[in-house]
């Protein structure tokens, strides 16, 4: 009987490649036929982002990358194609850039109740495809309620920063690993894969982990 392989994933909600990489990892895990246990960890790509951002996503990209709006739109289109290839339909026109710290706190809240995977998927879909605001407590509570969590208790937890220390612990661990970009995958605490690699890469790494554990 093959033992379950632990996979720790550092990622951000406002990270298109984290969503794309999640789909590729899921495909690779399925192709490998090996049992995996996934735990998501917090990483903020832009911690200085305010809760409410006046600029559109394309304007933010242009300013961040130092390119024209036309070039930023081309960059968006390239990401849209990558997302489409794995069955995702991003809507950058509706996307609401925001600080993701509270979303990460919510993921730890959901983890404590055995629902982290569901919450992660719900947050990514809400941000990239539905134009939901994932920086506000009220909206996050609504999303949590949609997967069956107690809305009022989520509001209590987020307003009290109940899981802020858990988020900071993830960030410290990311620093110890030298993580500077996400997604970042750690298999069995020994093997690391950075970026939204092809599904075959993830399948190969899982197979390697299994063989070396034998």
mmCIF file of C-alpha atoms in Angstrom:
data_model
loop_
_atom_site.group_PDB
_atom_site.id
_atom_site.type_symbol
_atom_site.label_atom_id
_atom_site.label_comp_id
_atom_site.label_asym_id
_atom_site.label_seq_id
_atom_site.Cartn_x
_atom_site.Cartn_y
_atom_site.Cartn_z
ATOM 1 C CA UNK A 1 0.000 0.000 0.000
ATOM 2 C CA UNK A 2 1.432 3.375 -1.088
ATOM 3 C CA UNK A 3 1.671 5.936 1.699
ATOM 4 C CA UNK A 4 0.208 9.386 1.121
ATOM 5 C CA UNK A 5 2.668 11.995 -0.137
ATOM 6 C CA UNK A 6 2.513 15.343 1.662
ATOM 7 C CA UNK A 7 2.637 18.362 -0.644
ATOM 8 C CA UNK A 8 3.011 21.839 0.856
ATOM 9 C CA UNK A 9 2.112 24.646 -1.546
ATOM 10 C CA UNK A 10 2.968 28.294 -1.019
ATOM 11 C CA UNK A 11 0.745 30.524 -3.128
ATOM 12 C CA UNK A 12 -1.248 33.738 -3.223
ATOM 13 C CA UNK A 13 -4.871 34.384 -4.123
ATOM 14 C CA UNK A 14 -4.016 37.267 -6.477
ATOM 15 C CA UNK A 15 -1.592 35.116 -8.480
ATOM 16 C CA UNK A 16 -2.748 33.805 -11.859
ATOM 17 C CA UNK A 17 0.092 31.305 -12.079
ATOM 18 C CA UNK A 18 -0.884 29.923 -8.669
ATOM 19 C CA UNK A 19 -4.334 29.080 -10.044
ATOM 20 C CA UNK A 20 -2.901 27.729 -13.289
ATOM 21 C CA UNK A 21 -0.250 25.809 -11.369
ATOM 22 C CA UNK A 22 -2.897 24.378 -9.080
ATOM 23 C CA UNK A 23 -4.718 22.909 -12.074
ATOM 24 C CA UNK A 24 -1.494 21.508 -13.532
ATOM 25 C CA UNK A 25 -0.532 19.971 -10.203
ATOM 26 C CA UNK A 26 -3.979 18.395 -9.867
ATOM 27 C CA UNK A 27 -3.640 16.919 -13.344
ATOM 28 C CA UNK A 28 -0.168 15.616 -12.565
ATOM 29 C CA UNK A 29 -1.293 14.074 -9.287
ATOM 30 C CA UNK A 30 -4.203 12.378 -11.025
ATOM 31 C CA UNK A 31 -1.914 11.060 -13.767
ATOM 32 C CA UNK A 32 0.541 9.661 -11.218
ATOM 33 C CA UNK A 33 -2.180 7.670 -9.508
ATOM 34 C CA UNK A 34 -0.523 8.368 -6.156
ATOM 35 C CA UNK A 35 -2.366 9.589 -3.049
ATOM 36 C CA UNK A 36 -1.444 13.119 -1.996
ATOM 37 C CA UNK A 37 -2.240 15.307 0.980
ATOM 38 C CA UNK A 38 -2.116 18.999 0.096
ATOM 39 C CA UNK A 39 -1.657 21.871 2.523
ATOM 40 C CA UNK A 40 -1.717 25.451 1.280
ATOM 41 C CA UNK A 41 0.531 28.074 2.841
ATOM 42 C CA UNK A 42 0.341 31.841 2.754
ATOM 43 C CA UNK A 43 2.443 34.082 0.539
ATOM 44 C CA UNK A 44 1.730 37.741 -0.301
ATOM 45 C CA UNK A 45 3.125 38.803 -3.660
ATOM 46 C CA UNK A 46 2.204 42.446 -3.051
ATOM 47 C CA UNK A 47 1.832 43.010 0.709
ATOM 48 C CA UNK A 48 1.675 46.797 0.282
ATOM 49 C CA UNK A 49 -1.508 46.622 -1.800
ATOM 50 C CA UNK A 50 -4.400 48.485 -0.114
ATOM 51 C CA UNK A 51 -7.779 46.879 0.494
ATOM 52 C CA UNK A 52 -9.422 49.072 -2.140
ATOM 53 C CA UNK A 53 -7.508 49.781 -5.334
ATOM 54 C CA UNK A 54 -8.701 52.480 -7.732
ATOM 55 C CA UNK A 55 -6.607 51.325 -10.674
ATOM 56 C CA UNK A 56 -7.686 48.492 -12.928
ATOM 57 C CA UNK A 57 -5.666 45.320 -13.195
ATOM 58 C CA UNK A 58 -4.162 46.348 -16.523
ATOM 59 C CA UNK A 59 -3.120 49.723 -15.091
ATOM 60 C CA UNK A 60 -1.472 48.020 -12.134
ATOM 61 C CA UNK A 61 0.438 45.686 -14.439
ATOM 62 C CA UNK A 62 1.601 48.602 -16.585
ATOM 63 C CA UNK A 63 2.884 50.514 -13.537
ATOM 64 C CA UNK A 64 4.455 47.490 -11.886
ATOM 65 C CA UNK A 65 6.230 46.263 -15.007
ATOM 66 C CA UNK A 66 7.032 49.683 -16.446
ATOM 67 C CA UNK A 67 5.246 48.998 -19.733
ATOM 68 C CA UNK A 68 2.526 50.694 -21.767
ATOM 69 C CA UNK A 69 -1.141 49.847 -21.332
ATOM 70 C CA UNK A 70 -1.090 48.105 -24.697
ATOM 71 C CA UNK A 71 1.829 45.949 -23.610
ATOM 72 C CA UNK A 72 0.095 45.208 -20.311
ATOM 73 C CA UNK A 73 -3.022 44.086 -22.197
ATOM 74 C CA UNK A 74 -0.853 41.759 -24.283
ATOM 75 C CA UNK A 75 0.540 40.306 -21.072
ATOM 76 C CA UNK A 76 -2.988 39.760 -19.806
ATOM 77 C CA UNK A 77 -3.911 38.005 -23.033
ATOM 78 C CA UNK A 78 -0.935 35.662 -22.734
ATOM 79 C CA UNK A 79 -2.034 34.674 -19.233
ATOM 80 C CA UNK A 80 -5.621 34.218 -20.397
ATOM 81 C CA UNK A 81 -4.408 31.719 -23.007
ATOM 82 C CA UNK A 82 -2.446 29.762 -20.397
ATOM 83 C CA UNK A 83 -5.472 29.720 -18.118
ATOM 84 C CA UNK A 84 -7.790 28.611 -20.911
ATOM 85 C CA UNK A 85 -5.448 25.727 -21.703
ATOM 86 C CA UNK A 86 -6.108 24.259 -18.247
ATOM 87 C CA UNK A 87 -9.840 24.918 -18.281
ATOM 88 C CA UNK A 88 -9.906 28.293 -16.520
ATOM 89 C CA UNK A 89 -11.612 31.431 -17.817
ATOM 90 C CA UNK A 90 -10.193 34.548 -16.172
ATOM 91 C CA UNK A 91 -12.087 37.845 -16.399
ATOM 92 C CA UNK A 92 -9.559 40.624 -15.981
ATOM 93 C CA UNK A 93 -12.155 43.248 -16.799
ATOM 94 C CA UNK A 94 -14.073 42.473 -13.598
ATOM 95 C CA UNK A 95 -11.093 41.618 -11.393
ATOM 96 C CA UNK A 96 -10.757 43.720 -8.216
ATOM 97 C CA UNK A 97 -7.128 43.997 -7.073
ATOM 98 C CA UNK A 98 -6.809 44.021 -3.290
ATOM 99 C CA UNK A 99 -4.627 43.066 -0.351
ATOM 100 C CA UNK A 100 -4.855 39.305 0.207
ATOM 101 C CA UNK A 101 -3.851 39.078 3.878
ATOM 102 C CA UNK A 102 -7.394 38.479 5.172
ATOM 103 C CA UNK A 103 -8.001 35.865 2.493
ATOM 104 C CA UNK A 104 -4.970 33.998 3.814
ATOM 105 C CA UNK A 105 -6.328 34.275 7.336
ATOM 106 C CA UNK A 106 -9.580 32.780 6.068
ATOM 107 C CA UNK A 107 -7.684 29.862 4.537
ATOM 108 C CA UNK A 108 -6.215 29.069 7.944
ATOM 109 C CA UNK A 109 -9.669 29.324 9.493
ATOM 110 C CA UNK A 110 -10.955 26.856 6.886
ATOM 111 C CA UNK A 111 -7.952 24.581 7.427
ATOM 112 C CA UNK A 112 -8.793 24.301 11.123
ATOM 113 C CA UNK A 113 -12.197 22.998 10.056
ATOM 114 C CA UNK A 114 -11.012 20.596 7.364
ATOM 115 C CA UNK A 115 -12.164 22.813 4.475
ATOM 116 C CA UNK A 116 -8.986 24.506 3.281
ATOM 117 C CA UNK A 117 -8.981 22.956 -0.190
ATOM 118 C CA UNK A 118 -12.577 24.002 -0.823
ATOM 119 C CA UNK A 119 -11.916 27.512 0.459
ATOM 120 C CA UNK A 120 -8.799 27.897 -1.673
ATOM 121 C CA UNK A 121 -10.654 26.947 -4.841
ATOM 122 C CA UNK A 122 -13.580 29.213 -3.955
ATOM 123 C CA UNK A 123 -11.319 32.216 -3.360
ATOM 124 C CA UNK A 124 -9.387 31.754 -6.588
ATOM 125 C CA UNK A 125 -12.544 31.419 -8.651
ATOM 126 C CA UNK A 126 -14.119 34.405 -6.910
ATOM 127 C CA UNK A 127 -11.088 36.591 -7.620
ATOM 128 C CA UNK A 128 -10.161 35.582 -11.147
ATOM 129 C CA UNK A 129 -13.480 34.678 -12.747
ATOM 130 C CA UNK A 130 -16.275 36.360 -10.782
ATOM 131 C CA UNK A 131 -14.930 39.814 -9.937
ATOM 132 C CA UNK A 132 -15.529 39.346 -6.202
ATOM 133 C CA UNK A 133 -13.687 41.509 -3.664
ATOM 134 C CA UNK A 134 -11.537 39.106 -1.619
ATOM 135 C CA UNK A 135 -10.062 41.787 0.618
ATOM 136 C CA UNK A 136 -13.192 42.725 2.549
ATOM 137 C CA UNK A 137 -14.359 40.831 5.605
ATOM 138 C CA UNK A 138 -18.004 40.884 4.496
ATOM 139 C CA UNK A 139 -17.246 39.429 1.079
ATOM 140 C CA UNK A 140 -14.893 36.811 2.493
ATOM 141 C CA UNK A 141 -17.546 35.794 4.994
ATOM 142 C CA UNK A 142 -20.055 35.418 2.167
ATOM 143 C CA UNK A 143 -17.640 33.186 0.243
ATOM 144 C CA UNK A 144 -16.978 31.097 3.341
ATOM 145 C CA UNK A 145 -20.711 30.659 3.886
ATOM 146 C CA UNK A 146 -21.051 29.441 0.303
ATOM 147 C CA UNK A 147 -18.943 26.393 1.162
ATOM 148 C CA UNK A 148 -20.845 25.781 4.378
ATOM 149 C CA UNK A 149 -18.765 27.619 6.984
ATOM 150 C CA UNK A 150 -20.382 29.710 9.724
ATOM 151 C CA UNK A 151 -20.555 33.254 8.340
ATOM 152 C CA UNK A 152 -20.836 35.003 11.701
ATOM 153 C CA UNK A 153 -17.934 33.057 13.128
ATOM 154 C CA UNK A 154 -15.815 33.896 10.079
ATOM 155 C CA UNK A 155 -16.517 37.599 10.657
ATOM 156 C CA UNK A 156 -15.496 37.193 14.297
ATOM 157 C CA UNK A 157 -12.312 35.385 13.349
ATOM 158 C CA UNK A 158 -11.236 37.861 10.684
ATOM 159 C CA UNK A 159 -12.029 40.940 12.746
ATOM 160 C CA UNK A 160 -10.016 39.567 15.665
ATOM 161 C CA UNK A 161 -7.012 38.512 13.527
ATOM 162 C CA UNK A 162 -7.390 35.051 15.016
ATOM 163 C CA UNK A 163 -5.177 33.411 12.380
ATOM 164 C CA UNK A 164 -2.793 36.263 11.621
ATOM 165 C CA UNK A 165 -0.013 34.479 13.516
ATOM 166 C CA UNK A 166 -0.531 31.411 11.308
ATOM 167 C CA UNK A 167 -0.129 33.526 8.185
ATOM 168 C CA UNK A 168 3.052 35.059 9.554
ATOM 169 C CA UNK A 169 4.394 31.607 10.397
ATOM 170 C CA UNK A 170 3.889 30.582 6.756
ATOM 171 C CA UNK A 171 5.710 33.706 5.590
ATOM 172 C CA UNK A 172 8.634 32.989 7.909
ATOM 173 C CA UNK A 173 8.871 29.435 6.606
ATOM 174 C CA UNK A 174 8.809 30.760 3.039
ATOM 175 C CA UNK A 175 11.733 33.029 3.920
ATOM 176 C CA UNK A 176 13.655 30.094 5.389
ATOM 177 C CA UNK A 177 13.111 28.152 2.175
ATOM 178 C CA UNK A 178 14.227 31.168 0.151
ATOM 179 C CA UNK A 179 10.892 31.429 -1.661
ATOM 180 C CA UNK A 180 10.701 34.634 -3.686
ATOM 181 C CA UNK A 181 7.914 33.716 -6.083
ATOM 182 C CA UNK A 182 4.897 31.461 -6.127
ATOM 183 C CA UNK A 183 3.538 28.895 -6.663
ATOM 184 C CA UNK A 184 6.164 26.893 -4.802
ATOM 185 C CA UNK A 185 5.671 23.188 -4.102
ATOM 186 C CA UNK A 186 7.478 21.123 -1.480
ATOM 187 C CA UNK A 187 7.064 17.340 -1.749
ATOM 188 C CA UNK A 188 7.546 15.184 1.320
ATOM 189 C CA UNK A 189 9.563 17.997 2.896
ATOM 190 C CA UNK A 190 12.476 17.139 0.589
ATOM 191 C CA UNK A 191 11.816 18.024 -3.031
ATOM 192 C CA UNK A 192 10.924 21.494 -4.309
ATOM 193 C CA UNK A 193 9.314 22.602 -7.551
ATOM 194 C CA UNK A 194 8.929 26.284 -8.370
ATOM 195 C CA UNK A 195 6.358 27.705 -10.773
ATOM 196 C CA UNK A 196 3.388 26.445 -12.754
ATOM 197 C CA UNK A 197 5.211 23.497 -14.304
ATOM 198 C CA UNK A 198 3.635 21.022 -16.723
ATOM 199 C CA UNK A 199 1.477 18.256 -15.282
ATOM 200 C CA UNK A 200 4.074 15.700 -16.376
ATOM 201 C CA UNK A 201 6.688 17.381 -14.197
ATOM 202 C CA UNK A 202 4.492 17.066 -11.127
ATOM 203 C CA UNK A 203 3.694 13.449 -11.951
ATOM 204 C CA UNK A 204 7.393 12.682 -12.344
ATOM 205 C CA UNK A 205 8.289 14.297 -9.029
ATOM 206 C CA UNK A 206 5.555 12.382 -7.205
ATOM 207 C CA UNK A 207 6.810 9.140 -8.734
ATOM 208 C CA UNK A 208 10.355 9.981 -7.679
ATOM 209 C CA UNK A 209 9.218 10.694 -4.134
ATOM 210 C CA UNK A 210 7.424 7.333 -3.999
ATOM 211 C CA UNK A 211 10.440 5.431 -5.351
ATOM 212 C CA UNK A 212 12.865 7.077 -2.931
ATOM 213 C CA UNK A 213 10.585 6.350 -0.008
ATOM 214 C CA UNK A 214 10.433 2.652 -0.829
#
